[in-house]
PDB file of C-alpha atoms in Angstrom:
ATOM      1  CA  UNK A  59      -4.570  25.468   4.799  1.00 49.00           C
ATOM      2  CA  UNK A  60      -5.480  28.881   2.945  1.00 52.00           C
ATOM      3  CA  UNK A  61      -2.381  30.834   2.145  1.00 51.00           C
ATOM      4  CA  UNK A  62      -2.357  34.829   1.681  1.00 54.00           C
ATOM      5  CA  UNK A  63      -0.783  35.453  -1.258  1.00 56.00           C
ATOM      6  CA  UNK A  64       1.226  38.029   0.378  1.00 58.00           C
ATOM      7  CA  UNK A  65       2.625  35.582   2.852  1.00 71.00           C
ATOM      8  CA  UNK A  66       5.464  33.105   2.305  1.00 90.00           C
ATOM      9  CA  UNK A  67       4.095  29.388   1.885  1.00 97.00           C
ATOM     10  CA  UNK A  68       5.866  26.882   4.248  1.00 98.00           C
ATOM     11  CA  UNK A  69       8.833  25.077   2.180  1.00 98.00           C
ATOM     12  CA  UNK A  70       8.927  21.265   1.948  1.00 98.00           C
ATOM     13  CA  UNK A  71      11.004  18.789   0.480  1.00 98.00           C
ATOM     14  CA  UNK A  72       9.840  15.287  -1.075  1.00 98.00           C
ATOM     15  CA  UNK A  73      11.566  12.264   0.080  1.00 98.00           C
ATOM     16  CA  UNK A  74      12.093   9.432  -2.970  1.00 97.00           C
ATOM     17  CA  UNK A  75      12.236  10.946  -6.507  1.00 96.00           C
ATOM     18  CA  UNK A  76      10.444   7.902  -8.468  1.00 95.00           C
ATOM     19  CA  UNK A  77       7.149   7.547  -9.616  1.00 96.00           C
ATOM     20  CA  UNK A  78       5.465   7.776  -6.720  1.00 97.00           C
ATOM     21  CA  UNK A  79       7.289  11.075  -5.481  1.00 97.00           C
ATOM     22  CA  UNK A  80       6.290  12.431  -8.838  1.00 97.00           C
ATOM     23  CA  UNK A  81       3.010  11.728  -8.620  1.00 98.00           C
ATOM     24  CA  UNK A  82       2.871  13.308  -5.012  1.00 98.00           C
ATOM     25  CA  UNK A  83       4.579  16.325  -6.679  1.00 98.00           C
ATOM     26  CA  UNK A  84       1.465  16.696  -8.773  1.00 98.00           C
ATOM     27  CA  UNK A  85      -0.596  17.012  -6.112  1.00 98.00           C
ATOM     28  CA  UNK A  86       1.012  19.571  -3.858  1.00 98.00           C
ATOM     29  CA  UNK A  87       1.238  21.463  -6.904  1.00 98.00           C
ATOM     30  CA  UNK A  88      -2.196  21.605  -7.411  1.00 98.00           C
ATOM     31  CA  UNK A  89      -2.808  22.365  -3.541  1.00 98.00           C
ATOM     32  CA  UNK A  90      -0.613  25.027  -3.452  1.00 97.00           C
ATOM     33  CA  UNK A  91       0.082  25.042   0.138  1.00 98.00           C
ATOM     34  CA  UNK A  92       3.995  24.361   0.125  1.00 98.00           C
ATOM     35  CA  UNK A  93       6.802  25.526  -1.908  1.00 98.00           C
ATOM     36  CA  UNK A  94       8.707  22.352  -2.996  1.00 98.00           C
ATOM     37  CA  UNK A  95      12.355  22.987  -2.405  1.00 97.00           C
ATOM     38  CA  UNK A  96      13.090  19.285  -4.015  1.00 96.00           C
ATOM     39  CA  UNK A  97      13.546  15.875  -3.674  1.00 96.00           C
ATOM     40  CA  UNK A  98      15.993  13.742  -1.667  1.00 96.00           C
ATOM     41  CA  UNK A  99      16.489  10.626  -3.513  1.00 95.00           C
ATOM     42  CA  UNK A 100      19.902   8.012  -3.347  1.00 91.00           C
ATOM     43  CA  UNK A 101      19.891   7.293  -6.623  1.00 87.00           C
ATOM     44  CA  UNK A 102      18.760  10.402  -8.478  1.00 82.00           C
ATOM     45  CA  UNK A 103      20.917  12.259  -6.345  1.00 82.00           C
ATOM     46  CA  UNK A 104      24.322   9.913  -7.354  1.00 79.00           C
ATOM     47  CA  UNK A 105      23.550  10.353 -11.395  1.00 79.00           C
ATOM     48  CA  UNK A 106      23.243  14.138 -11.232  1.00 81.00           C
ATOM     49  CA  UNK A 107      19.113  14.342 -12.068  1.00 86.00           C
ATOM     50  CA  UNK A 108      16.913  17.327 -12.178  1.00 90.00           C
ATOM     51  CA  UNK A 109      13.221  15.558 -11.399  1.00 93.00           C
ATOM     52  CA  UNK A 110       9.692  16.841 -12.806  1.00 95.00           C
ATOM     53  CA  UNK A 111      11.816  20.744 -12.606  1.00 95.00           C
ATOM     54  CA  UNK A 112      13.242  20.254  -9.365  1.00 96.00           C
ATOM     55  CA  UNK A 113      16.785  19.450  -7.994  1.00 93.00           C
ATOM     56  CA  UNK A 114      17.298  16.346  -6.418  1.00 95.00           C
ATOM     57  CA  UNK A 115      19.033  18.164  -3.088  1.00 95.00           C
ATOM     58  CA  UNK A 116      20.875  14.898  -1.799  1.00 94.00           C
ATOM     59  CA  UNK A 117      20.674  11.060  -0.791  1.00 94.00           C
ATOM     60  CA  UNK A 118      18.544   9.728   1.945  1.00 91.00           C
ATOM     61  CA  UNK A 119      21.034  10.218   4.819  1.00 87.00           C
ATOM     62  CA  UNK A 120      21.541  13.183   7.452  1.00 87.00           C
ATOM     63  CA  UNK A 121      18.134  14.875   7.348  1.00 95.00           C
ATOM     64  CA  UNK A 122      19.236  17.629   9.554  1.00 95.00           C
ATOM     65  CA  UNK A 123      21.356  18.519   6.836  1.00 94.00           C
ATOM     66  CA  UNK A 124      17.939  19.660   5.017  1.00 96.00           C
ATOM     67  CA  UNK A 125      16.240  21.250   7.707  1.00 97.00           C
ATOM     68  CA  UNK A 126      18.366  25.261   6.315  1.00 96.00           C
ATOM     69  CA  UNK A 127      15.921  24.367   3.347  1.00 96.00           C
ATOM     70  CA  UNK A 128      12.788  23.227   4.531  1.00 98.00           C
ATOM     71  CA  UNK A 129      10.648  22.568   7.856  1.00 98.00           C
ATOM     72  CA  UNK A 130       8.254  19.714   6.028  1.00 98.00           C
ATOM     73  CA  UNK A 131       8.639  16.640   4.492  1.00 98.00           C
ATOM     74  CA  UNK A 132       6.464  14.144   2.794  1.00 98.00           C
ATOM     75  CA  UNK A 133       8.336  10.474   2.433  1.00 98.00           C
ATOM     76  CA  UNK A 134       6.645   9.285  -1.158  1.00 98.00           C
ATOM     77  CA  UNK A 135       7.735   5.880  -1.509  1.00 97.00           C
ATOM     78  CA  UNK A 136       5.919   2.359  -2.559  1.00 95.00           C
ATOM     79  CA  UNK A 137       7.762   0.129  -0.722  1.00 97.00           C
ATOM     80  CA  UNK A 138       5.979   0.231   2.487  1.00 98.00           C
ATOM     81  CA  UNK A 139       9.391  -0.804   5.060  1.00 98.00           C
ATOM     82  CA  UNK A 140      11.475   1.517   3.054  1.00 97.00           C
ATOM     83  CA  UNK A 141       8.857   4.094   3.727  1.00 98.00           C
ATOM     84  CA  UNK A 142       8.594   3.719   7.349  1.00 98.00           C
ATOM     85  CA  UNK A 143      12.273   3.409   7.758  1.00 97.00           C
ATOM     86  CA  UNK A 144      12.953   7.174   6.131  1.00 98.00           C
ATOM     87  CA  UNK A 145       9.680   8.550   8.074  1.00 98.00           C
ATOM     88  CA  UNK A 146      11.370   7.772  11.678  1.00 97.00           C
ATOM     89  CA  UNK A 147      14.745   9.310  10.595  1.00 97.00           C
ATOM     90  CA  UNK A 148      12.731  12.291   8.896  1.00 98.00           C
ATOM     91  CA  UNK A 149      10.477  13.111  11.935  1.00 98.00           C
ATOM     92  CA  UNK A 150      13.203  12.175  14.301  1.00 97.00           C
ATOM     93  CA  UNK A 151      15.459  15.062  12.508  1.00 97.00           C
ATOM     94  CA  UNK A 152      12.930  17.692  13.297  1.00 98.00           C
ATOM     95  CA  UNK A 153      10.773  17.423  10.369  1.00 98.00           C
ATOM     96  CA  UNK A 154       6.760  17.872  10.326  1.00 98.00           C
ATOM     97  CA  UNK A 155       5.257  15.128   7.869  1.00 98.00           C
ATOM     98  CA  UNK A 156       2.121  16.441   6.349  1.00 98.00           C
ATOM     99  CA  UNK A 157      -0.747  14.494   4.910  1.00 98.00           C
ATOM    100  CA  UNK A 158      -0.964  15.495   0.798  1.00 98.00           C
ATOM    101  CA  UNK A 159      -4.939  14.810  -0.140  1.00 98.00           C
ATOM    102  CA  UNK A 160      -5.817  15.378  -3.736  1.00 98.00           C
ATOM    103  CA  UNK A 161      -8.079  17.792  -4.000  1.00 98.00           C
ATOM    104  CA  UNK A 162     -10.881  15.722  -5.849  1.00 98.00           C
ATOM    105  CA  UNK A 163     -10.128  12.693  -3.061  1.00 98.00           C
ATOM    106  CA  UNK A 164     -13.425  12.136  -0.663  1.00 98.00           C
ATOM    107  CA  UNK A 165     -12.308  12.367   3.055  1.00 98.00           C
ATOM    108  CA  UNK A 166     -15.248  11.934   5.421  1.00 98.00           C
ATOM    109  CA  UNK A 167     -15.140  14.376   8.027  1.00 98.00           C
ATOM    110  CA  UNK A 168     -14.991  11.557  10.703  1.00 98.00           C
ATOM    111  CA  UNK A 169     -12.204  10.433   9.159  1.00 98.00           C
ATOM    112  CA  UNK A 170      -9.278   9.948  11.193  1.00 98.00           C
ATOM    113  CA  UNK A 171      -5.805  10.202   9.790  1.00 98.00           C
ATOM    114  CA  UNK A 172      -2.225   9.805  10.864  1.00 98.00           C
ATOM    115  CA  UNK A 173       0.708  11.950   9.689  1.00 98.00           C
ATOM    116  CA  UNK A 174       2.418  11.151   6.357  1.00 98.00           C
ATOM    117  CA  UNK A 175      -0.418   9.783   4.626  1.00 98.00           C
ATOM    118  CA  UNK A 176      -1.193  10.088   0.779  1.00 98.00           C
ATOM    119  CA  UNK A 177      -4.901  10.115  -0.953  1.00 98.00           C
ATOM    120  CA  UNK A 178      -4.368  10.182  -4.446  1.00 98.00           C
ATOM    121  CA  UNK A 179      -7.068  11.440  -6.995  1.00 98.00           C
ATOM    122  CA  UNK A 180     -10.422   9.273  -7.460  1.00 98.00           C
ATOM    123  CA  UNK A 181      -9.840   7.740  -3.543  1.00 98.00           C
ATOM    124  CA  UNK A 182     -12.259   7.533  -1.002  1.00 98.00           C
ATOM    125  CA  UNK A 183     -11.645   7.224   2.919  1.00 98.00           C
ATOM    126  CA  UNK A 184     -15.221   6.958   4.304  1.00 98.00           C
ATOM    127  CA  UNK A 185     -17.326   7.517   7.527  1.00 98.00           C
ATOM    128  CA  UNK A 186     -15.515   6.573  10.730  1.00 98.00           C
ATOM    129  CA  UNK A 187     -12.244   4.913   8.695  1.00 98.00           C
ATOM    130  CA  UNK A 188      -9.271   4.938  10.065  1.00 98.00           C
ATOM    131  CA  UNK A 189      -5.582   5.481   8.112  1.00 98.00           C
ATOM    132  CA  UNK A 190      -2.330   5.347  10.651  1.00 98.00           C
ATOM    133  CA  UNK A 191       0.614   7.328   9.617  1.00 98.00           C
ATOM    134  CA  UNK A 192       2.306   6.754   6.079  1.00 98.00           C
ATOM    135  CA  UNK A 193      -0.495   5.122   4.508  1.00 98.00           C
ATOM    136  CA  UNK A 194      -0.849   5.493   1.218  1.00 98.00           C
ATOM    137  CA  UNK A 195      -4.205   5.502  -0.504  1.00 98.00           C
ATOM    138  CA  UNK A 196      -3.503   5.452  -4.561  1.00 98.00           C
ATOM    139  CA  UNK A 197      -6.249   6.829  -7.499  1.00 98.00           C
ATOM    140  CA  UNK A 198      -9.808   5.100  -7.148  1.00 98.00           C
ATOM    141  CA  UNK A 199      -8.698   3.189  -4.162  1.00 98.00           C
ATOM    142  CA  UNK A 200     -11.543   2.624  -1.407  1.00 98.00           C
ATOM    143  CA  UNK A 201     -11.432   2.659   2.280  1.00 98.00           C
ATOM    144  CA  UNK A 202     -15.303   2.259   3.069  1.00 98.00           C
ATOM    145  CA  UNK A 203     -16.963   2.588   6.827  1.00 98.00           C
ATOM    146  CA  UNK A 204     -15.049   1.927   9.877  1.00 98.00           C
ATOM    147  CA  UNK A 205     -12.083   0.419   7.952  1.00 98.00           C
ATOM    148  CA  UNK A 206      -8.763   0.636   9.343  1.00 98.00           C
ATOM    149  CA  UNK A 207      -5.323   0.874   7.289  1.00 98.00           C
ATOM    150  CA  UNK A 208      -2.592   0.550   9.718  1.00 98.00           C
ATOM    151  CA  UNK A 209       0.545   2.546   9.754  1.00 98.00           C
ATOM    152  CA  UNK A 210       2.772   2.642   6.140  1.00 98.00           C
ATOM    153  CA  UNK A 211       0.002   0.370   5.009  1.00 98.00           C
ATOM    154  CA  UNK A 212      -0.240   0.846   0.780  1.00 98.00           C
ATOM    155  CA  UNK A 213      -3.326   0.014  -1.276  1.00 98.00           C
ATOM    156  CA  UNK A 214      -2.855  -0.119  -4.769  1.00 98.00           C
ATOM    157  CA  UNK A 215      -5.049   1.853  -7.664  1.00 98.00           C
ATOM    158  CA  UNK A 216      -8.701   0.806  -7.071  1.00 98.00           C
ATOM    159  CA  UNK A 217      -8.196  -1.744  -4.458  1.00 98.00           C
ATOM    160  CA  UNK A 218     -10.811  -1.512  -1.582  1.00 98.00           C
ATOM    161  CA  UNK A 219     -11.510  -2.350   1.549  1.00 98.00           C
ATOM    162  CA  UNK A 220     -15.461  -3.080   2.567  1.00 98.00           C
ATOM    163  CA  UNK A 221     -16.966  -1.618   6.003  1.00 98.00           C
ATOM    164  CA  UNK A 222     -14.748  -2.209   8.838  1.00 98.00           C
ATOM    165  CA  UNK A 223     -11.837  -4.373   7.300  1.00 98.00           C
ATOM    166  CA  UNK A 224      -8.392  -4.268   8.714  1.00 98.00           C
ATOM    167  CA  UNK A 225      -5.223  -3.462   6.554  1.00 98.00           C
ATOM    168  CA  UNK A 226      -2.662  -4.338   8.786  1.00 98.00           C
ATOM    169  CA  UNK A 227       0.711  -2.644   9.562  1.00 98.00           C
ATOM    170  CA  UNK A 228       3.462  -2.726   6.415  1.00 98.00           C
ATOM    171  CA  UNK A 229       0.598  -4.904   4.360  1.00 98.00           C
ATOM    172  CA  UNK A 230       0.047  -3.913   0.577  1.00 98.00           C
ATOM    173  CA  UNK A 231      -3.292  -4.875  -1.181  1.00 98.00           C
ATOM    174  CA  UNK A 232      -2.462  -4.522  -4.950  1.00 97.00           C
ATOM    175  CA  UNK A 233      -4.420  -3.017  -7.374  1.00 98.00           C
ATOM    176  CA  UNK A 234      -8.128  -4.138  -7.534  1.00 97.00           C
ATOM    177  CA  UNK A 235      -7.671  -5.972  -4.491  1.00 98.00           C
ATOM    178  CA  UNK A 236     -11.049  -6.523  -2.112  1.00 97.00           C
ATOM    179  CA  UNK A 237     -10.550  -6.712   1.288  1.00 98.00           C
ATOM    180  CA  UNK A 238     -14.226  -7.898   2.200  1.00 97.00           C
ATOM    181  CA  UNK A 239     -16.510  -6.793   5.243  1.00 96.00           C
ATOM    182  CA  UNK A 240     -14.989  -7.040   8.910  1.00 96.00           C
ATOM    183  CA  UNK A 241     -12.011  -8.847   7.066  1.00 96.00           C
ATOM    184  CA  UNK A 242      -8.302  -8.585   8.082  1.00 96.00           C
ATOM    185  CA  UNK A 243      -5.435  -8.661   6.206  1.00 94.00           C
TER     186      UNK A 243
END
């Protein structure tokens, strides 16, 4: 998305305040597509904490309470049942979940992609791959050919997954994991 200078960028909020939602800060930053109201986080919220320059707005509870302040939302979280969790209760309070891509990820143009998703810098989602919704693809991480990471499916930094491998639903490949050719996991 190009935005006009003159025009008002769309205002989202990040949902989780850790090391992952900082590191998905970073990255809208550099896309500068959004203005980032803040974060909603339980426990930065409960000891007072001002994240990366932002406010941590409030806990993880009664999105629609958020929606005065933003109309997106991006849930940034590792653990994967967590993460899907907060993405039904964000998108069923009205939210749009975007997909943040670094800018120097690879995204094939056939490609196809869920909502929610995160490709961190170095990644590569190749020809014909498939990513669900809340998939997260962390820095040097590999989704070759045909492969298919199901929804709030997490691979770690560098892991990969050869030509038309399966990452199934919820399932986390650590970092440097191989997921090998027409392989399920």
């Amino acid at each position: 998305m190009i935005v006009n200078a003159c025009e008002e960028r769309p205002r989202l909020v990040i949902i989780g305040a850790g090391g992952h939602g900082r590191s998905v800060l970073e990255v809208v930053q550099l896309l500068n597509e959004f203005e980032v109201m803040g974060f909603v986080d339980d426990g930065a919220y409960i000891r007072g904490e001002c994240v990366s320059g932002f406010s941590v707005l409030g806990p993880a509870k009664n999105f629609e309470s958020y929606l005065n302040i933003a109309k997106h939302a991006i849930v940034a979280i590792g653990n994967n049942a967590l993460h899907e969790a907060l993405s039904i209760q964000v998108a069923s309070a009205g939210f749009n979940l975007i997909n943040v891509i670094h800018p120097r990820a690879v995204v094939s143009v056939s490609a196809h992609l869920g909502v929610g998703n995160v490709v961190m810098a170095g990644a590569v989602v190749g020809t014909g791959a498939t990513l669900g919704n809340g998939v997260i693809v962390n820095s040097g991480a590999v989704i070759d050919h045909d492969a298919h990471a199901h929804n709030f499916s997490h691979l770690g930094v560098n892991a990969c997954m050869a030509g038309a491998s399966v990452l199934g639903a919820l399932a986390h490949l650590s970092a440097g994991s191989v997921v090998g050719t027409n392989a399920s996991v």
